């Protein structure tokens, strides 16, 4: 340790004050003889011992300082190496994290682009499916409307046919009553032989009336069935319209009017064909009441003439049938209808 200066702990204490003046009356014989030499010897010895102690202490302190400086230097070098290594490791870790972050960012960008493309594709697919669904709904709606209209028209025609058959049955019943009255009158005029001739005519009339009643009942059932079909189709059409209303797309204006006019023309055409086919409703049930071939009835009359007219013509040969024929006069036979052509919508 350079510049170290130690003055001693007892330097100031060992110094004695010098007398200011020495007078002639002062006596130093006692001091010089008694205290002078021992005091001087004692102080030098202590000073030397103290000086040696201080030298030892100084040496020990120097050694201690040296070892402390060496230890501090070692610690600094070790810590410097550790800090350098740690710094390198941190730099490497930072670079690796930067690379990983860049890769994650690239993956995120790819995922975002893929998600956007998928969303665009899904949206386009949804729009396409929506358009197809709207076209299917509109097509089904048109078909259901056409079916409902045709069923309504068919129900109206069946109702008209039922009314017509009911009127025919009523007229036939009135004719039967008239025939019964005529038969009673003719029996009273001609006697009991006419009763045998009147039984086939009465049986034929009964059969015709029963057939008309059965046909009327069948037509009534047909009308009820068509009414149920019309009701079910109208309810399903309403449900389809309610489902299609939230996602209803606006129809293009171009060609819209011509399309609906073509639809109306097609409906009128189908309706005309349907009406022409329905004019012979129930022709299979209605039969001709006369099955006798021309020339087989023994009177030479043809099969075109009703059986009641032929029966009263036979009586006219005996002189009483002319008045009955002129009283009846009209043909009560039901003409057979042509076979029905059913028109439906697939």
Coordinates of C-alpha atoms in Angstrom, one line a residue:
X1 CA 0.0 0.0 0.0
X2 CA 1.8 3.1 -1.3
X3 CA 1.8 6.4 0.6
X4 CA 0.9 4.7 3.9
X5 CA 2.1 6.8 6.8
X6 CA 1.7 5.6 10.4
X7 CA 2.6 8.1 13.1
X8 CA 2.0 5.8 16.1
X9 CA -0.5 5.8 18.7
X10 CA 1.7 7.1 21.5
X11 CA 3.7 9.7 19.7
X12 CA 1.8 12.7 21.1
X13 CA 1.6 11.1 24.5
X14 CA 5.3 10.5 24.8
X15 CA 6.4 14.0 23.9
X16 CA 7.0 16.1 26.9
X17 CA 6.8 19.9 26.9
X18 CA 10.0 21.8 26.8
X19 CA 10.5 24.3 29.6
X20 CA 10.2 27.8 28.5
X21 CA 13.0 29.3 30.6
X22 CA 15.6 27.9 32.9
X23 CA 16.3 30.0 35.8
X24 CA 19.3 30.0 38.0
X25 CA 17.2 28.8 40.9
X26 CA 15.9 25.7 39.3
X27 CA 17.4 22.4 40.4
X28 CA 17.6 19.4 38.1
X29 CA 19.9 17.2 40.1
X30 CA 17.1 15.1 41.5
X31 CA 15.4 14.6 38.1
X32 CA 18.5 13.8 36.2
X33 CA 19.7 11.4 38.9
X34 CA 16.3 9.7 39.6
X35 CA 14.0 9.8 36.5
X36 CA 16.0 10.8 33.5
X37 CA 17.7 7.6 32.3
X38 CA 14.9 5.1 33.1
X39 CA 12.2 7.1 31.4
X40 CA 14.3 7.4 28.2
X41 CA 15.0 3.7 28.1
X42 CA 11.4 2.7 28.7
X43 CA 10.0 4.8 26.0
X44 CA 12.5 3.6 23.3
X45 CA 11.7 0.0 24.0
X46 CA 8.0 0.5 23.9
X47 CA 8.4 2.5 20.6
X48 CA 10.4 -0.3 19.1
X49 CA 7.9 -2.9 20.1
X50 CA 5.1 -0.8 18.9
X51 CA 6.8 -0.2 15.6
X52 CA 7.3 -3.9 15.2
X53 CA 3.7 -4.6 15.9
X54 CA 2.7 -2.0 13.4
X55 CA 5.0 -3.5 10.8
X56 CA 3.4 -6.9 11.3
X57 CA 0.0 -5.4 11.2
X58 CA 0.8 -3.5 8.1
X59 CA 2.1 -6.7 6.4
X60 CA -0.9 -8.6 7.4
X61 CA -3.2 -5.9 6.1
X62 CA -1.2 -5.8 2.8
X63 CA -1.6 -9.5 2.5
X64 CA -5.2 -9.3 3.2
X65 CA -5.7 -6.5 0.7
X66 CA -3.8 -8.5 -1.9
X67 CA -5.9 -11.6 -1.4
X68 CA -9.1 -9.6 -1.5
X69 CA -8.1 -7.9 -4.7
X70 CA -7.2 -11.2 -6.2
X71 CA -10.5 -12.7 -5.1
X72 CA -12.4 -9.7 -6.5
X73 CA -10.5 -10.0 -9.7
X74 CA -11.4 -13.7 -10.0
X75 CA -15.0 -13.1 -9.2
X76 CA -15.1 -10.3 -11.8
X77 CA -13.5 -12.5 -14.4
X78 CA -15.9 -15.4 -13.6
X79 CA -18.9 -13.1 -13.6
X80 CA -17.8 -11.5 -16.8
X81 CA -17.5 -14.9 -18.5
X82 CA -20.9 -15.8 -17.2
X83 CA -22.4 -12.5 -18.3
X84 CA -20.8 -13.0 -21.7
X85 CA -22.1 -16.5 -22.0
X86 CA -25.5 -15.4 -20.8
X87 CA -25.6 -12.6 -23.2
X88 CA -24.7 -14.9 -26.1
X89 CA -27.4 -17.4 -25.0
X90 CA -30.0 -14.6 -24.7
X91 CA -29.0 -13.3 -28.2
X92 CA -29.4 -16.8 -29.6
X93 CA -32.7 -17.2 -27.9
X94 CA -33.9 -13.9 -29.2
X95 CA -33.0 -14.8 -32.7
X96 CA -34.8 -18.2 -32.4
X97 CA -37.8 -16.5 -31.0
X98 CA -37.8 -14.0 -33.8
X99 CA -37.6 -16.8 -36.4
X100 CA -40.4 -18.7 -34.6
X101 CA -42.5 -15.5 -34.5
X102 CA -41.9 -15.0 -38.2
X103 CA -43.0 -18.5 -38.9
X104 CA -46.1 -18.2 -36.8
X105 CA -46.9 -14.9 -38.5
X106 CA -46.6 -16.6 -41.9
X107 CA -48.8 -19.5 -40.7
X108 CA -51.3 -17.0 -39.4
X109 CA -51.4 -15.1 -42.7
X110 CA -51.9 -18.4 -44.6
X111 CA -54.7 -19.4 -42.2
X112 CA -56.3 -16.0 -42.7
X113 CA -56.1 -16.2 -46.5
X114 CA -57.4 -19.8 -46.4
X115 CA -60.3 -18.8 -44.1
X116 CA -61.2 -15.9 -46.4
X117 CA -61.1 -18.1 -49.5
X118 CA -63.2 -20.7 -47.7
X119 CA -65.7 -18.1 -46.5
X120 CA -66.0 -16.7 -50.1
X121 CA -66.4 -20.2 -51.5
X122 CA -69.0 -21.1 -48.8
X123 CA -70.8 -17.8 -49.5
X124 CA -70.9 -18.5 -53.2
X125 CA -72.0 -22.1 -52.5
X126 CA -74.7 -20.8 -50.2
X127 CA -75.9 -18.3 -52.8
X128 CA -76.0 -21.0 -55.4
X129 CA -77.9 -23.4 -53.2
X130 CA -80.2 -20.6 -52.2
X131 CA -80.9 -19.8 -55.9
X132 CA -81.5 -23.5 -56.7
X133 CA -83.8 -23.8 -53.7
X134 CA -85.7 -20.8 -54.7
X135 CA -86.1 -22.2 -58.2
X136 CA -87.3 -25.5 -56.8
X137 CA -89.7 -23.7 -54.5
X138 CA -91.1 -21.6 -57.3
X139 CA -91.4 -24.6 -59.6
X140 CA -93.2 -26.6 -56.9
X141 CA -95.4 -23.6 -56.2
X142 CA -96.4 -23.4 -59.8
X143 CA -97.0 -27.2 -59.9
X144 CA -99.1 -27.0 -56.8
X145 CA -101.1 -24.0 -58.0
X146 CA -101.8 -25.9 -61.3
X147 CA -102.8 -29.0 -59.3
X148 CA -105.0 -27.0 -57.1
X149 CA -106.7 -25.3 -60.0
X150 CA -107.2 -28.5 -61.9
X151 CA -108.6 -30.2 -58.8
X152 CA -110.9 -27.3 -58.2
X153 CA -112.1 -27.5 -61.8
X154 CA -112.5 -31.3 -61.5
X155 CA -114.4 -30.9 -58.3
X156 CA -116.7 -28.3 -60.0
X157 CA -117.2 -30.7 -62.9
X158 CA -117.9 -33.6 -60.6
X159 CA -120.4 -31.5 -58.6
X160 CA -122.1 -30.5 -61.9
X161 CA -122.1 -34.1 -63.0
X162 CA -123.6 -35.2 -59.6
X163 CA -126.3 -32.5 -60.0
X164 CA -127.0 -33.7 -63.5
X165 CA -127.3 -37.3 -62.4
X166 CA -129.5 -36.3 -59.5
X167 CA -131.8 -34.4 -61.9
X168 CA -131.8 -37.5 -64.2
X169 CA -132.7 -39.7 -61.2
X170 CA -135.5 -37.4 -60.3
X171 CA -136.8 -37.2 -63.8
X172 CA -136.5 -41.0 -64.0
X173 CA -138.5 -41.3 -60.8
X174 CA -141.2 -39.0 -62.3
X175 CA -141.2 -41.0 -65.5
X176 CA -141.6 -44.2 -63.5
X177 CA -144.6 -42.7 -61.7
X178 CA -146.1 -41.7 -65.0
X179 CA -145.4 -45.2 -66.4
X180 CA -147.1 -46.8 -63.4
X181 CA -150.1 -44.6 -63.9
X182 CA -150.2 -45.4 -67.6
X183 CA -149.7 -49.1 -66.8
X184 CA -152.6 -49.0 -64.4
X185 CA -154.8 -47.3 -66.9
X186 CA -153.8 -49.8 -69.7
X187 CA -154.3 -52.7 -67.4
X188 CA -157.8 -51.5 -66.6
X189 CA -158.5 -51.1 -70.3
X190 CA -156.9 -54.3 -71.6
X191 CA -157.4 -56.7 -68.7
X192 CA -155.0 -58.9 -66.8
X193 CA -152.9 -60.0 -69.8
X194 CA -151.0 -56.6 -69.7
X195 CA -149.7 -57.4 -66.2
X196 CA -147.3 -60.0 -67.6
X197 CA -146.0 -57.5 -70.1
X198 CA -145.6 -54.7 -67.6
X199 CA -143.3 -56.7 -65.3
X200 CA -140.1 -56.6 -67.5
X201 CA -140.5 -52.8 -68.1
X202 CA -140.9 -52.2 -64.3
X203 CA -137.8 -54.3 -63.6
X204 CA -135.9 -52.4 -66.2
X205 CA -136.9 -49.1 -64.8
X206 CA -136.1 -50.2 -61.2
X207 CA -132.7 -51.3 -62.4
X208 CA -132.1 -48.0 -64.1
X209 CA -133.2 -46.1 -61.0
X210 CA -130.9 -48.1 -58.8
X211 CA -128.0 -47.6 -61.2
X212 CA -128.6 -43.8 -61.2
X213 CA -128.8 -43.8 -57.4
X214 CA -125.5 -45.7 -57.1
X215 CA -123.9 -43.4 -59.6
X216 CA -125.1 -40.4 -57.7
X217 CA -123.7 -41.8 -54.5
X218 CA -120.4 -42.5 -56.2
X219 CA -120.2 -39.1 -57.6
X220 CA -121.0 -37.6 -54.2
X221 CA -118.1 -39.6 -52.7
X222 CA -115.9 -38.5 -55.6
X223 CA -116.8 -34.8 -54.9
X224 CA -115.9 -35.2 -51.2
X225 CA -112.6 -36.9 -52.1
X226 CA -111.7 -34.1 -54.5
X227 CA -112.7 -31.5 -51.9
X228 CA -110.3 -33.2 -49.4
X229 CA -107.5 -33.2 -52.0
X230 CA -108.1 -29.5 -52.8
X231 CA -108.0 -28.6 -49.1
X232 CA -104.8 -30.6 -48.5
X233 CA -103.1 -29.2 -51.6
X234 CA -104.1 -25.6 -50.6
X235 CA -102.7 -26.1 -47.1
X236 CA -99.4 -27.5 -48.4
X237 CA -99.2 -24.6 -50.9
X238 CA -99.7 -22.1 -48.0
X239 CA -96.9 -23.9 -46.1
X240 CA -94.6 -23.8 -49.0
X241 CA -95.3 -20.1 -49.5
X242 CA -94.7 -19.4 -45.8
X243 CA -91.4 -21.3 -46.0
X244 CA -90.3 -19.5 -49.2
X245 CA -91.4 -16.0 -48.0
X246 CA -88.3 -15.2 -45.8
X247 CA -85.7 -16.2 -48.5
X248 CA -87.8 -15.1 -51.5
X249 CA -85.7 -13.7 -54.2
X250 CA -86.8 -11.0 -56.6
X251 CA -87.8 -12.4 -60.0
X252 CA -86.2 -10.8 -63.0
X253 CA -88.4 -8.4 -64.8
X254 CA -87.2 -9.5 -68.2
X255 CA -89.5 -12.1 -69.7
X256 CA -91.7 -12.2 -66.6
X257 CA -95.0 -11.1 -68.3
X258 CA -94.5 -13.4 -71.3
X259 CA -93.7 -16.3 -68.9
X260 CA -97.0 -15.9 -67.0
X261 CA -99.0 -15.4 -70.2
X262 CA -97.5 -18.7 -71.5
X263 CA -98.5 -20.3 -68.2
X264 CA -102.0 -19.1 -68.5
X265 CA -102.2 -20.4 -72.1
X266 CA -101.0 -23.8 -71.0
X267 CA -103.5 -23.8 -68.1
X268 CA -106.3 -22.9 -70.5
X269 CA -105.2 -25.6 -72.9
X270 CA -105.1 -28.2 -70.2
X271 CA -108.4 -27.1 -68.9
X272 CA -110.0 -27.4 -72.4
X273 CA -108.6 -30.9 -72.7
X274 CA -109.8 -31.8 -69.2
X275 CA -113.3 -30.4 -69.9
X276 CA -113.5 -32.3 -73.2
X277 CA -112.5 -35.5 -71.4
X278 CA -114.7 -35.0 -68.4
X279 CA -117.8 -34.6 -70.5
X280 CA -118.3 -38.3 -70.4
X281 CA -117.9 -38.7 -66.6
X282 CA -119.0 -42.1 -65.3
X283 CA -119.6 -43.6 -68.7
X284 CA -118.4 -47.0 -67.5
X285 CA -121.2 -47.2 -65.0
X286 CA -123.9 -46.1 -67.4
X287 CA -125.1 -48.9 -69.6
X288 CA -127.5 -49.1 -72.5
X289 CA -130.8 -50.5 -71.4
X290 CA -131.4 -52.2 -74.7
X291 CA -129.2 -55.1 -75.7
X292 CA -131.5 -56.7 -78.3
X293 CA -130.1 -57.0 -81.8
X294 CA -132.1 -55.7 -84.7
X295 CA -134.7 -58.2 -85.8
X296 CA -134.5 -60.4 -82.7
X297 CA -137.5 -59.0 -80.8
X298 CA -140.0 -60.7 -83.1
X299 CA -141.4 -57.4 -84.2
X300 CA -138.7 -56.3 -86.6
X301 CA -137.8 -53.2 -84.6
X302 CA -134.2 -52.0 -84.2
X303 CA -132.0 -51.8 -81.0
X304 CA -132.0 -48.0 -81.3
X305 CA -135.5 -47.9 -80.0
X306 CA -136.1 -48.1 -76.2
X307 CA -137.5 -51.2 -74.6
X308 CA -140.5 -49.3 -73.2
X309 CA -141.4 -48.0 -76.6
X310 CA -141.1 -51.4 -78.1
X311 CA -143.2 -52.9 -75.3
X312 CA -145.9 -50.3 -75.9
X313 CA -145.5 -50.8 -79.7
X314 CA -146.4 -54.5 -79.1
X315 CA -149.5 -53.3 -77.3
X316 CA -150.1 -51.0 -80.2
X317 CA -150.5 -54.0 -82.5
X318 CA -153.5 -54.9 -80.3
X319 CA -154.9 -51.4 -80.6
X320 CA -154.0 -49.7 -77.4
X321 CA -150.3 -48.9 -77.6
X322 CA -150.4 -45.9 -79.9
X323 CA -151.9 -43.7 -77.3
X324 CA -149.3 -44.8 -74.7
X325 CA -146.5 -44.1 -77.2
X326 CA -147.8 -40.7 -77.9
X327 CA -148.2 -40.0 -74.2
X328 CA -144.7 -41.0 -73.5
X329 CA -143.2 -39.9 -76.8
X330 CA -139.6 -39.3 -75.6
X331 CA -136.7 -41.6 -75.3
X332 CA -135.9 -42.4 -71.6
X333 CA -132.7 -44.3 -72.4
X334 CA -129.5 -42.8 -71.0
X335 CA -127.0 -42.3 -73.8
X336 CA -123.6 -43.8 -73.1
X337 CA -120.8 -41.3 -72.8
X338 CA -117.4 -41.5 -74.5
X339 CA -114.6 -42.8 -72.2
X340 CA -113.1 -40.2 -69.9
X341 CA -109.6 -39.0 -70.4
X342 CA -107.9 -38.0 -67.1
X343 CA -105.5 -35.1 -67.3
X344 CA -103.1 -34.7 -64.3
X345 CA -100.0 -32.9 -63.5
X346 CA -96.9 -35.0 -62.9

